[in-house]
Short mmCIF file of C-alpha atoms in Angstrom, two decimals:
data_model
loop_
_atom_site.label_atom_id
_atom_site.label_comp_id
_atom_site.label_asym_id
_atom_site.label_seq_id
_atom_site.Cartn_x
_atom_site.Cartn_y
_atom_site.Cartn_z
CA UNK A 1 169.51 75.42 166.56
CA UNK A 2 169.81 73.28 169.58
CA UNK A 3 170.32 69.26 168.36
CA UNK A 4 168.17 67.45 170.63
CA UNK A 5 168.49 64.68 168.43
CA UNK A 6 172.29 64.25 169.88
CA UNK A 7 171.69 64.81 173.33
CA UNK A 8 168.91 62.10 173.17
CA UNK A 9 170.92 59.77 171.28
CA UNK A 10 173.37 60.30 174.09
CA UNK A 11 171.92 59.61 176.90
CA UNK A 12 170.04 56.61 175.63
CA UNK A 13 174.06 55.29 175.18
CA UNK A 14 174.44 56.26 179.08
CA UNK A 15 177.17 58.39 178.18
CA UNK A 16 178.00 61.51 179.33
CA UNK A 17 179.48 64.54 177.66
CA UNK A 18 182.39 64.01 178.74
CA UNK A 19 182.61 60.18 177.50
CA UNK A 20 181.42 60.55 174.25
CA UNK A 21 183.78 63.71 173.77
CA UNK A 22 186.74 60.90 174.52
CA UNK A 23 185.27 58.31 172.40
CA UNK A 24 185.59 60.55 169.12
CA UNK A 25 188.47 62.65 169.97
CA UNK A 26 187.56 66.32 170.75
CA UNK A 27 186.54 67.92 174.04
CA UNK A 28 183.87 68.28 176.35
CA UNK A 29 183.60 71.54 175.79
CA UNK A 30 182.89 70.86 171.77
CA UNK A 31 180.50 68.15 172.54
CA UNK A 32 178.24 70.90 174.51
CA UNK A 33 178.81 73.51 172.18
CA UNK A 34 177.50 71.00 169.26
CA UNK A 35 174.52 69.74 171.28
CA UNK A 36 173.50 73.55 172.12
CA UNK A 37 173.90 74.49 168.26
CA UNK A 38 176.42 76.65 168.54
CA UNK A 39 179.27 74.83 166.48
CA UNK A 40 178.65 73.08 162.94
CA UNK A 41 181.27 70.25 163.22
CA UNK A 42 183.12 68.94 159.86
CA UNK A 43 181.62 65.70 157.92
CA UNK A 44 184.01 63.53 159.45
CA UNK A 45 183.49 64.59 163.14
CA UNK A 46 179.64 63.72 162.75
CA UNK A 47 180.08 60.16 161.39
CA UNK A 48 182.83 59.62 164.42
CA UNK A 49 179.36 60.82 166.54
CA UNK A 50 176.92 58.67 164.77
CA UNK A 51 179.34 55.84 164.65
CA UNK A 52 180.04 56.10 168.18
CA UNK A 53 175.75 56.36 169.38
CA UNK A 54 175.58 53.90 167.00
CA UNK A 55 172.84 56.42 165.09
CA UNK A 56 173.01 57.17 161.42
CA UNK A 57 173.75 60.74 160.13
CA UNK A 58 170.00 61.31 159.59
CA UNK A 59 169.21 60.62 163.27
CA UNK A 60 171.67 63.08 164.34
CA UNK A 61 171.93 65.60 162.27
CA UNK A 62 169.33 66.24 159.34
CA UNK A 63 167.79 69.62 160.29
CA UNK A 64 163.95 69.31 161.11
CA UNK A 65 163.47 73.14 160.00
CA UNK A 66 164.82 72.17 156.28
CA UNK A 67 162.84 68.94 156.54
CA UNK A 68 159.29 70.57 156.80
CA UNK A 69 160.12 73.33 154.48
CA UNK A 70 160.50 70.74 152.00
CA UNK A 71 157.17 68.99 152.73
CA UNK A 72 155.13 72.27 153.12
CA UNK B 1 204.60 68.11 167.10
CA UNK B 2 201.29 66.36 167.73
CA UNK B 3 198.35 68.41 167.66
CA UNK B 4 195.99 68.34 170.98
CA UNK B 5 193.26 70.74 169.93
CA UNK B 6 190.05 69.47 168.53
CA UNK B 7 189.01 71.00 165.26
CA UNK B 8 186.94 73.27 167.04
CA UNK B 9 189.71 74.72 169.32
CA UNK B 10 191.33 75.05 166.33
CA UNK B 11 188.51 77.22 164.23
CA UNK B 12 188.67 79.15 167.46
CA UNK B 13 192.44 79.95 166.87
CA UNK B 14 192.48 80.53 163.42
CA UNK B 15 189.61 82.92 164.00
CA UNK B 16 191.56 84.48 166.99
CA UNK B 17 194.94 85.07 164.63
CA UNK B 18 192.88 85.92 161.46
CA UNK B 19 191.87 88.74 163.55
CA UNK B 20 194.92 89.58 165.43
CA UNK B 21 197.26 89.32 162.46
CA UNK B 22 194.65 91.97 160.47
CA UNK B 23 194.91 94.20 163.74
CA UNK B 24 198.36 94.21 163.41
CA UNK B 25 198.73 95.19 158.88
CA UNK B 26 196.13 97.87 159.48
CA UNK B 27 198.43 99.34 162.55
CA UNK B 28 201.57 99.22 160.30
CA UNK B 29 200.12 101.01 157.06
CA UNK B 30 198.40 103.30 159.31
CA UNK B 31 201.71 104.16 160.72
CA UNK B 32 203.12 104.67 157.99
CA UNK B 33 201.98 108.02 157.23
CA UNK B 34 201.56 108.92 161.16
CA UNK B 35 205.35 108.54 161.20
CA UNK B 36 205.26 110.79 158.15
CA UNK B 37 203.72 113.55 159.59
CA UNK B 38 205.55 113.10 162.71
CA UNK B 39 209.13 112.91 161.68
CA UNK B 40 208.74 113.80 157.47
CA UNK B 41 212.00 111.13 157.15
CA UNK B 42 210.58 108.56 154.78
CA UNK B 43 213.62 106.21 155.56
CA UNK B 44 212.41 105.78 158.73
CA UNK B 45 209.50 104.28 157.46
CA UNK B 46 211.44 101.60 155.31
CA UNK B 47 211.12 98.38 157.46
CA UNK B 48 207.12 99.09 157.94
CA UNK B 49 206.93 100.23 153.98
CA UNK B 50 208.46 96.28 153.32
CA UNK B 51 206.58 94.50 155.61
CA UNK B 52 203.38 95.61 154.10
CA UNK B 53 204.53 95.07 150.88
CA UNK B 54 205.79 91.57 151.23
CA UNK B 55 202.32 90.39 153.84
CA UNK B 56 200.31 92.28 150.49
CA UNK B 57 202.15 90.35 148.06
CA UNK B 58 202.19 87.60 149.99
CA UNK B 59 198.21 87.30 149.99
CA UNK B 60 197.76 88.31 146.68
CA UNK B 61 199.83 85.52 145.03
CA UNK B 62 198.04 83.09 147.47
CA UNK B 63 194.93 84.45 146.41
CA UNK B 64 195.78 84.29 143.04
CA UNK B 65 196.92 80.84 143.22
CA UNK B 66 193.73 79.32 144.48
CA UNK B 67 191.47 80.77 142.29
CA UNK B 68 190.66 83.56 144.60
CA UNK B 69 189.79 87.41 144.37
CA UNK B 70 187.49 88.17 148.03
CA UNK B 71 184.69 86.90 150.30
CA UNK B 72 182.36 89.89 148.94
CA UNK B 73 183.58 90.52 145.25
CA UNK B 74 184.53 88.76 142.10
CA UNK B 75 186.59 90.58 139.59
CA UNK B 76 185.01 93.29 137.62
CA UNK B 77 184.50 97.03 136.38
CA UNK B 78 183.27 97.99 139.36
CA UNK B 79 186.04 96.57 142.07
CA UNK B 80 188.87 97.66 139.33
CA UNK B 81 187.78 100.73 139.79
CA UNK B 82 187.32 100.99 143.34
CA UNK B 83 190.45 99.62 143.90
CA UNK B 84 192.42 101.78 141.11
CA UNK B 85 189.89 105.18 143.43
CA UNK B 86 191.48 103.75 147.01
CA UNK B 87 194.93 103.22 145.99
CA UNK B 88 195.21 106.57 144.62
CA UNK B 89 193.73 108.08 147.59
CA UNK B 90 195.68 106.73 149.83
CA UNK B 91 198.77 107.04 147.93
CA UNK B 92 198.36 110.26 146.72
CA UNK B 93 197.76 111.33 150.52
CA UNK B 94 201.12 109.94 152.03
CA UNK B 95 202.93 111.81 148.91
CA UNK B 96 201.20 114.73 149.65
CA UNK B 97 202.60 114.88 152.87
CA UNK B 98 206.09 114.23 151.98
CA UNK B 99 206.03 117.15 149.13
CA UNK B 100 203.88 119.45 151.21
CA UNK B 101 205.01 123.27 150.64
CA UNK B 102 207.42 122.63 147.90
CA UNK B 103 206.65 124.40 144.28
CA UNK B 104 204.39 122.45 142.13
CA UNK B 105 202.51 120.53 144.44
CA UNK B 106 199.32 120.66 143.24
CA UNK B 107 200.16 119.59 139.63
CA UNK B 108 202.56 116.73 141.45
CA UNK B 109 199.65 115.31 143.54
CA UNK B 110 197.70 115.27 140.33
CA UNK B 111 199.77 113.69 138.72
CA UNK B 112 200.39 111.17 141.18
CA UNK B 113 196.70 110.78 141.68
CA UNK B 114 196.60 109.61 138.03
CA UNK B 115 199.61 107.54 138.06
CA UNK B 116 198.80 105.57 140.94
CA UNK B 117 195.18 105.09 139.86
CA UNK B 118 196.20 103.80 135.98
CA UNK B 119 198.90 101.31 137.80
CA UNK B 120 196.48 100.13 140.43
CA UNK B 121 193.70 99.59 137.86
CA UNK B 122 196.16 97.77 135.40
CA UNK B 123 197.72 95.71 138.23
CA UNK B 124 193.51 94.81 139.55
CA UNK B 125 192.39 93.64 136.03
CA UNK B 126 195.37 91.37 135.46
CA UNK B 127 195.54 90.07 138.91
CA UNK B 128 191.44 89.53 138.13
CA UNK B 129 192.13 87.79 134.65
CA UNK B 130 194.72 85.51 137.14
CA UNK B 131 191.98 84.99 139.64
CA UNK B 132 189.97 84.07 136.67
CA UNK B 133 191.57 81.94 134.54
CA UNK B 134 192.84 79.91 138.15
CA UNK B 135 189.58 79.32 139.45
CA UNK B 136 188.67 77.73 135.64
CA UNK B 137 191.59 75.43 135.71
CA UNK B 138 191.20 74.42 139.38
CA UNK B 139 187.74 73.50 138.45
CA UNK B 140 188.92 71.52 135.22
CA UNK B 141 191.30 69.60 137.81
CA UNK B 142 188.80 68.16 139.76
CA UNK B 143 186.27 67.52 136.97
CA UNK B 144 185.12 64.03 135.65
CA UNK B 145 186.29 63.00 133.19
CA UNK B 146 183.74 63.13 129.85
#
């Protein structure tokens, strides 16, 4: 599942991909592959994300499919 | 030596030599009784014969040691079993080759058939009473204290 959330987050920072993937350490490459839902980074990778938008975890990465289930 | 991959490069690689590495057992106990039928010298076979034993028992005290048994299975009847059935198939079918045409082969590969399936089913319980009794202590290590 694609996480809009992140890209949004993002580009409201004026960063690209390639920036933020400096800022927290990995590359490009994993920064895309994240935003398009195709890699579940670790714990620690995340909060270097949300520390770096300056989001919170929630923001970024609470799943909106889990959320509904939960509320009907 | 400093790392450069992100922890998704590396995921990627692990992946890449977790499957390479299994490529490469299954090649060397499947040549094991190719080269049997082939060339019927079971010396020849001695340097593949101990590198699958020493990866094997290499992952199953690793196994053992965390607590582990398989991603699909926990120990029980049922894999004991199955594991005491393939061993003896398998086993049974390289001897079979090496005594084929000599007198009493039928009662030998019976026999070994047995053999190898009590031994494989005694050494799959205890290794699953190991696996066991790890994964309760690991668990008591990292509980709270009451």
């Amino acid at each position: 599942m694609k996480n809009k959330q992140m890209k949004m987050a993002r580009i409201e920072n004026d960063l690209s991909q390639e920036q933020l993937a400096m800022r927290v350490g990995v590359t490009r490459q994993t920064i895309g592959l994240i935003e398009a839902g195709k890699f579940n980074p670790s714990i620690h990778l995340c909060v270097l994300i949300c520390k770096a938008l300056h989001k919170t975890l929630d923001d970024i990465f609470w799943e909106e499919n889990i959320d509904e289930t939960n509320h009907g | 030596m400093k790392r450069i991959t992100d922890e998704r490069q590396q995921y990627e690689i692990y992946r890449i030599e977790h499957f390479a590495l299994w490529i490469v057992f299954w090649l060397l106990v499947a040549s094991i009784p190719v080269q049997l039928l082939l060339f019927r010298e079971p010396v020849m076979m001695l340097g593949e014969c101990a590198s699958v034993l020493i990866v094997s028992v290499f992952i199953l005290i690793s196994f053992a040691k965390r607590g582990l048994w398989g991603s699909c299975t926990t120990p029980s009847l049922k894999t004991h079993l199955l594991s005491g059935l393939l061993t003896a198939v398998i086993g049974t079918s390289i001897i079979a080759i090496l005594v084929w045409g000599k007198d009493s082969f039928l009662s030998f590969v019976l026999l070994s058939f047995v053999a190898l399936f009590l031994v494989a089913f005694a050494l799959s319980y205890a290794v699953g009473m190991v696996v066991k009794k790890r994964e309760e202590a690991l668990a008591d290590e990292t509980d709270e204290p009451h």
